[in-house]
Amino acid sequence: MSATGTGEPFTGAVVALEATHARHQLLRFRDGSIDPIPTGPATWDVGSFLTDPGGTRLVEELVRRLRRLARETGEDIDRVALTLPGTLAGHTTVMRSTRLGILEPSNVAEQFAGHGAPPCRLYHDAECLAVGEARWGCLRGEGDDPPRAKNFAYVLVDEGVGSSLFVNGEVLRGAGSAGHLGRLVVEPRGSYNRTFASRGPLEVFASRPWVSHNIVGEYLSEHGKNAADPADDSPGTPTASAFRAAVAAAAQRDWTALRIDQIAAGLTDRDPIAVTVLDDAARYVGLSINAIIAVANPPDIVLGGDLISGLPGFFEMTASYARRFAWSLAWERTTLRRAALGRRAQILGAAELLRGHFRHEPAGS
């Protein structure tokens, strides 16, 4: 990939952290271009390092792996970009990231410096995904060096629900916590949720773990009313679909364990449990999109994440609800788009942000 810019050349590492794994990409930043540097396996499991509320073990493992990456490639890494879910303070500190097990403020940049590691900057995953799609994906303009879209919103429906709103080419941060769309209350009469300390936030209806949880709940509720044994749908039972078998297994082990492909199988089968839960999810995401349209009316809204890309018909269901809820004049001025690059946009967007932050600084400063 190529990008315009000025400044001293440097080598950067982008690490995308997710709930179960991390991905890295080593990049060479030169005037006018960002070029990938070939490395070995770029994905690794992070589960065993999400064990302390300050994220210390995770940071130590990140530093260790980056040092090994530098040895294996013979590259001196000058800068590091971490892109991750959660609430950030500036580009240095994670205030909280439930999905990464970080439950208290953690100055990651300071920890990197304490280990003698390269300077590190933090970027929110939704912001990076938005920049990646604007620069290289569904909002890309014409020509080899397209201008970045200036005014748009990105909505991530995945392990969590988040968003980024760009105004005049800059992400809108408000007082510091703008974009946490999963916190938007869409069902104020719903039961109190201790995780979010509120009633009926969007994330408990539309994120992958909660969709899984809700499917299992519907499944057990159905069987209770029919006086049937949930074990009848266990793997190996002749009448059990693959979807029902997966749900039965999750009911006995972990209500949040259903993968996107297993949930998708329920939609493909038109299983009433899957259809009911996903219809609720689409309706509430549509309601939140209407809120964005009513408040900001961006010319483009991009929907991305595993629920959008991995569940057949979910994008269309969500768009249908958003269309019904929206004021017609505002709706006609907004285009709803499906993200084109998936999680690749996260790496590309983080690289673009890292280049932008350091284009005017010497590599060793």
Coordinates of C-alpha atoms in Angstrom, one line a residue:
M1 CA 0.0 0.0 0.0
S2 CA 1.1 3.6 -0.5
A3 CA 0.2 6.8 1.3
T4 CA 1.3 10.4 1.0
G5 CA 3.3 12.0 3.7
T6 CA 6.6 13.4 4.7
G7 CA 9.1 12.7 7.5
E8 CA 12.0 10.4 8.3
P9 CA 11.6 6.7 7.4
F10 CA 11.0 4.3 10.3
T11 CA 10.0 0.7 11.0
G12 CA 6.7 0.3 12.9
A13 CA 4.8 -2.7 14.3
V14 CA 1.1 -2.7 14.5
V15 CA -0.6 -5.1 16.9
A16 CA -4.3 -5.7 16.9
L17 CA -5.6 -7.1 20.2
E18 CA -8.9 -8.9 20.4
A19 CA -10.7 -10.9 23.1
T20 CA -9.0 -14.3 22.2
H21 CA -6.0 -13.5 20.0
A22 CA -3.6 -10.9 18.7
R23 CA -2.4 -10.2 15.1
H24 CA 0.7 -8.2 14.2
Q25 CA 2.2 -6.6 11.1
L26 CA 5.6 -5.2 10.7
L27 CA 5.7 -2.2 8.3
R28 CA 8.3 0.1 6.8
F29 CA 7.2 3.7 6.7
R30 CA 8.9 5.8 4.0
D31 CA 7.9 9.2 2.5
G32 CA 4.8 8.4 0.5
S33 CA 4.5 4.7 1.3
I34 CA 3.8 2.1 4.0
D35 CA 5.2 -1.3 3.0
P36 CA 4.6 -4.6 4.8
I37 CA 7.7 -6.5 6.0
P38 CA 7.3 -10.3 5.7
T39 CA 7.3 -12.2 9.0
G40 CA 6.4 -15.6 10.4
P41 CA 3.0 -16.5 11.8
A42 CA 1.2 -13.3 12.6
T43 CA -1.6 -14.5 14.9
W44 CA -1.2 -15.8 18.5
D45 CA -3.4 -16.6 21.4
V46 CA -3.7 -14.1 24.2
G47 CA -6.0 -15.9 26.6
S48 CA -3.4 -17.1 29.0
F49 CA -2.1 -13.5 29.5
L50 CA -5.4 -11.9 30.4
T51 CA -5.0 -12.7 34.0
D52 CA -4.4 -9.5 35.9
P53 CA -6.6 -6.3 36.1
G54 CA -3.7 -4.0 35.1
G55 CA -2.8 -5.8 32.0
T56 CA 0.8 -6.3 33.2
R57 CA 1.3 -9.9 31.9
L58 CA -0.2 -8.9 28.5
V59 CA 2.2 -6.0 28.1
E60 CA 5.2 -8.2 29.1
E61 CA 4.2 -10.8 26.5
L62 CA 3.7 -8.1 23.8
V63 CA 7.2 -6.7 24.5
R64 CA 8.7 -10.2 24.4
R65 CA 7.1 -11.1 21.1
L66 CA 8.1 -7.8 19.5
R67 CA 11.7 -8.3 20.6
R68 CA 11.6 -11.8 19.1
L69 CA 10.1 -10.4 15.9
A70 CA 12.9 -7.8 15.6
R71 CA 15.5 -10.6 16.0
E72 CA 13.9 -12.9 13.5
T73 CA 13.6 -10.1 10.8
G74 CA 16.7 -8.2 11.6
E75 CA 14.6 -5.0 11.8
D76 CA 14.9 -2.3 14.4
I77 CA 11.4 -1.5 15.5
D78 CA 11.1 2.3 16.0
R79 CA 7.4 2.7 16.8
V80 CA 4.5 0.4 18.0
A81 CA 0.8 0.9 17.5
L82 CA -1.6 -1.1 19.6
T83 CA -5.2 -1.2 18.5
L84 CA -7.7 -2.6 20.9
P85 CA -11.2 -2.5 22.4
G86 CA -12.0 -0.6 25.5
T87 CA -12.0 2.9 27.0
L88 CA -8.8 4.8 26.3
A89 CA -7.3 8.0 27.8
G90 CA -5.3 9.7 25.0
H91 CA -2.9 7.4 23.2
T92 CA -1.2 6.0 26.3
T93 CA -3.6 4.5 28.8
V94 CA -6.3 1.9 28.9
M95 CA -8.9 3.0 31.4
R96 CA -10.9 -0.3 31.1
S97 CA -11.2 -3.1 28.6
T98 CA -13.5 -5.9 29.8
R99 CA -12.7 -8.1 26.8
L100 CA -9.0 -7.9 27.6
G101 CA -9.5 -8.4 31.3
I102 CA -8.1 -4.9 32.0
L103 CA -10.3 -3.6 34.8
E104 CA -8.3 -0.7 36.2
P105 CA -6.3 2.1 34.5
S106 CA -3.1 0.9 32.9
N107 CA -0.6 3.2 31.3
V108 CA 0.6 0.9 28.6
A109 CA 3.0 3.4 27.0
E110 CA 4.7 3.9 30.3
Q111 CA 5.0 0.1 30.8
F112 CA 6.6 -0.2 27.3
A113 CA 9.1 2.5 28.2
G114 CA 9.8 0.8 31.5
H115 CA 10.8 -2.4 29.6
G116 CA 13.1 -0.4 27.3
A117 CA 10.7 -1.1 24.4
P118 CA 10.0 1.2 21.4
P119 CA 7.5 4.1 21.9
C120 CA 4.0 2.8 21.9
R121 CA 0.7 4.5 21.0
L122 CA -2.8 3.1 21.6
Y123 CA -5.7 3.4 19.2
H124 CA -9.3 2.3 19.6
D125 CA -10.2 -0.7 17.4
A126 CA -13.4 1.0 16.0
E127 CA -11.4 4.2 15.0
C128 CA -8.7 2.1 13.2
L129 CA -11.4 0.1 11.4
A130 CA -13.1 3.3 10.3
V131 CA -9.8 4.8 9.0
G132 CA -8.9 1.6 7.2
E133 CA -12.3 1.5 5.4
A134 CA -12.2 5.2 4.6
R135 CA -8.7 5.0 3.2
W136 CA -8.6 1.6 1.6
G137 CA -12.1 0.0 1.7
C138 CA -15.7 0.8 1.0
L139 CA -15.2 4.6 1.2
R140 CA -12.2 4.7 -1.0
G141 CA -12.4 7.3 -3.7
E142 CA -11.2 7.2 -7.3
G143 CA -7.5 7.1 -8.3
D144 CA -4.4 5.6 -6.9
D145 CA -4.2 8.0 -4.0
P146 CA -7.8 8.6 -2.9
P147 CA -8.7 11.3 -0.4
R148 CA -9.9 10.1 2.9
A149 CA -13.7 10.4 3.5
K150 CA -14.2 13.4 5.7
N151 CA -17.7 12.9 7.3
F152 CA -18.9 9.4 8.1
A153 CA -19.7 7.0 10.9
Y154 CA -18.4 3.5 11.5
V155 CA -20.4 1.0 13.5
L156 CA -18.8 -2.2 14.7
V157 CA -21.1 -5.1 15.6
D158 CA -18.8 -7.9 16.8
E159 CA -17.6 -9.2 20.2
G160 CA -18.7 -5.8 21.4
V161 CA -20.5 -2.9 19.8
G162 CA -18.7 0.4 19.2
S163 CA -18.6 3.2 16.8
S164 CA -16.5 6.2 15.5
L165 CA -17.9 9.4 14.1
F166 CA -15.6 11.5 11.8
V167 CA -16.3 15.2 11.3
N168 CA -14.2 17.1 8.8
G169 CA -11.7 14.2 8.8
E170 CA -11.2 14.1 12.6
V171 CA -12.7 11.5 15.0
L172 CA -15.2 13.1 17.4
R173 CA -14.1 12.3 20.9
G174 CA -16.4 14.7 22.8
A175 CA -15.5 14.9 26.4
G176 CA -13.5 11.7 26.0
S177 CA -15.9 8.8 25.8
A178 CA -17.7 9.4 22.5
G179 CA -18.4 6.3 20.4
H180 CA -19.3 3.7 23.0
L181 CA -22.4 2.8 21.1
G182 CA -22.8 -0.5 23.0
R183 CA -23.6 1.6 26.1
L184 CA -26.6 3.2 24.4
V185 CA -29.8 2.2 26.2
V186 CA -32.2 0.8 23.7
E187 CA -34.6 -1.0 26.1
P188 CA -35.0 1.2 29.2
R189 CA -37.5 -1.2 30.8
G190 CA -35.1 -4.1 30.4
S191 CA -33.6 -5.8 33.4
Y192 CA -30.6 -4.2 35.1
N193 CA -27.3 -5.5 33.7
R194 CA -24.4 -5.4 36.3
T195 CA -21.7 -5.5 33.6
F196 CA -22.9 -2.2 32.1
A197 CA -24.5 -0.8 35.2
S198 CA -27.6 0.1 33.2
R199 CA -30.9 -1.3 31.9
G200 CA -31.1 -2.5 28.3
P201 CA -27.9 -1.3 26.7
L202 CA -27.4 -2.2 23.0
E203 CA -24.5 -4.5 23.6
V204 CA -26.6 -7.1 25.6
F205 CA -28.7 -7.6 22.5
A206 CA -26.3 -7.2 19.6
S207 CA -22.7 -8.4 20.5
R208 CA -21.7 -12.0 19.7
P209 CA -21.3 -13.2 23.3
W210 CA -24.7 -11.8 24.3
V211 CA -26.4 -13.0 21.1
S212 CA -25.1 -16.5 22.1
H213 CA -26.3 -16.0 25.6
N214 CA -29.7 -14.9 24.5
I215 CA -30.1 -17.9 22.0
V216 CA -29.3 -20.3 24.8
G217 CA -31.8 -18.6 27.1
E218 CA -34.5 -18.9 24.4
Y219 CA -33.6 -22.5 23.8
L220 CA -34.0 -23.4 27.5
S221 CA -37.1 -21.4 27.8
E222 CA -38.6 -23.2 24.8
H223 CA -37.7 -26.6 26.2
G224 CA -39.1 -25.8 29.6
K225 CA -42.4 -24.8 28.2
N226 CA -42.6 -28.0 26.0
A227 CA -41.5 -30.2 29.0
A228 CA -38.8 -31.6 26.8
D229 CA -35.3 -32.6 27.8
P230 CA -32.6 -30.2 26.4
A231 CA -30.4 -33.3 26.1
D232 CA -32.7 -34.4 23.2
D233 CA -30.7 -31.9 21.0
S234 CA -27.3 -33.1 22.1
P235 CA -24.7 -34.1 19.5
G236 CA -25.5 -37.5 18.0
T237 CA -29.2 -37.3 18.5
P238 CA -30.8 -38.1 15.1
T239 CA -33.3 -35.3 15.2
A240 CA -30.9 -32.6 16.3
S241 CA -29.6 -30.0 13.8
A242 CA -26.0 -28.9 14.0
F243 CA -27.3 -25.6 15.3
R244 CA -29.4 -27.1 18.0
A245 CA -26.6 -29.5 19.0
A246 CA -24.2 -26.5 19.4
V247 CA -26.8 -24.6 21.4
A248 CA -27.4 -27.6 23.7
A249 CA -23.6 -28.0 24.2
A250 CA -23.4 -24.3 25.1
A251 CA -26.3 -24.6 27.5
Q252 CA -24.4 -27.2 29.5
R253 CA -21.0 -25.4 29.4
D254 CA -20.9 -21.7 28.5
W255 CA -23.9 -19.7 27.3
T256 CA -21.6 -17.3 25.5
A257 CA -19.7 -20.0 23.6
L258 CA -21.6 -20.0 20.2
R259 CA -19.3 -19.0 17.3
I260 CA -20.5 -16.8 14.5
D261 CA -20.6 -19.8 12.1
Q262 CA -22.8 -21.8 14.5
I263 CA -25.2 -18.8 14.9
A264 CA -25.2 -18.4 11.1
A265 CA -26.2 -22.0 10.7
G266 CA -29.3 -21.3 12.8
L267 CA -30.2 -18.4 10.5
T268 CA -29.7 -20.5 7.4
D269 CA -32.0 -23.2 8.9
R270 CA -34.5 -20.5 9.7
D271 CA -34.5 -21.9 13.3
P272 CA -37.1 -19.8 15.2
I273 CA -34.8 -19.3 18.1
A274 CA -32.0 -17.9 16.0
V275 CA -34.4 -15.8 13.9
T276 CA -36.0 -14.3 17.0
V277 CA -32.8 -13.4 18.8
L278 CA -31.2 -12.0 15.6
D279 CA -34.3 -10.0 14.7
D280 CA -34.1 -8.4 18.1
A281 CA -30.4 -7.6 17.6
A282 CA -31.1 -6.1 14.1
R283 CA -33.9 -4.0 15.5
Y284 CA -31.8 -2.5 18.3
V285 CA -28.8 -1.9 16.0
G286 CA -31.2 -0.2 13.6
L287 CA -32.5 1.9 16.4
S288 CA -29.0 3.0 17.3
I289 CA -28.3 3.8 13.6
N290 CA -31.4 6.0 13.6
A291 CA -29.9 7.8 16.7
I292 CA -26.7 8.5 14.7
I293 CA -28.7 9.7 11.7
A294 CA -30.9 12.0 13.8
V295 CA -28.1 13.6 15.8
A296 CA -25.3 13.8 13.1
N297 CA -26.8 12.8 9.8
P298 CA -23.4 11.7 8.3
P299 CA -23.4 11.2 4.5
D300 CA -22.1 7.6 5.0
I301 CA -22.5 5.0 7.8
V302 CA -20.4 1.9 7.5
L303 CA -21.4 -1.3 9.3
G304 CA -18.7 -3.8 10.1
G305 CA -17.9 -6.7 12.4
D306 CA -18.5 -10.4 12.4
L307 CA -22.3 -10.1 12.8
I308 CA -22.4 -8.0 9.7
S309 CA -20.0 -10.1 7.6
G310 CA -20.8 -13.6 9.0
L311 CA -24.5 -13.8 9.5
P312 CA -26.6 -14.2 6.3
G313 CA -29.1 -11.4 5.9
F314 CA -28.2 -9.5 9.1
F315 CA -27.0 -6.4 7.3
E316 CA -30.3 -6.3 5.3
M317 CA -32.4 -6.8 8.5
T318 CA -30.5 -4.0 10.2
A319 CA -30.8 -1.7 7.3
S320 CA -34.6 -2.4 7.1
Y321 CA -35.1 -1.4 10.7
A322 CA -32.9 1.7 10.4
R323 CA -34.9 2.7 7.3
R324 CA -38.2 2.3 9.2
F325 CA -37.1 4.2 12.2
A326 CA -35.3 7.1 10.4
W327 CA -36.8 10.4 9.4
S328 CA -37.2 10.2 5.6
L329 CA -35.4 13.5 4.8
A330 CA -32.3 12.5 6.9
W331 CA -32.4 8.9 5.6
E332 CA -32.3 10.0 2.0
R333 CA -29.1 12.0 2.7
T334 CA -27.3 9.0 4.3
T335 CA -25.9 5.9 2.6
L336 CA -25.6 2.7 4.6
R337 CA -22.6 0.7 3.6
R338 CA -21.2 -2.8 4.4
A339 CA -17.5 -2.8 5.4
A340 CA -15.3 -4.3 2.7
L341 CA -12.1 -5.2 4.4
G342 CA -13.1 -7.0 7.6
R343 CA -10.4 -6.9 10.4
R344 CA -7.7 -6.2 7.8
A345 CA -9.0 -2.6 8.0
Q346 CA -7.9 -2.5 11.6
I347 CA -4.2 -3.0 10.8
L348 CA -4.4 -0.6 7.8
G349 CA -6.1 2.1 9.8
A350 CA -3.7 1.8 12.8
A351 CA -0.7 2.0 10.3
E352 CA -2.3 5.2 8.8
L353 CA -2.8 6.7 12.2
L354 CA 0.8 5.8 13.3
R355 CA 2.2 7.4 10.1
G356 CA 0.1 10.5 10.7
H357 CA 1.3 10.9 14.3
F358 CA 5.0 10.4 13.6
R359 CA 5.4 11.8 10.1
H360 CA 7.0 15.0 11.5
E361 CA 9.2 13.4 14.1
P362 CA 12.6 11.7 13.7
A363 CA 12.4 7.9 14.1
G364 CA 14.4 7.9 17.3
S365 CA 12.7 10.7 19.1

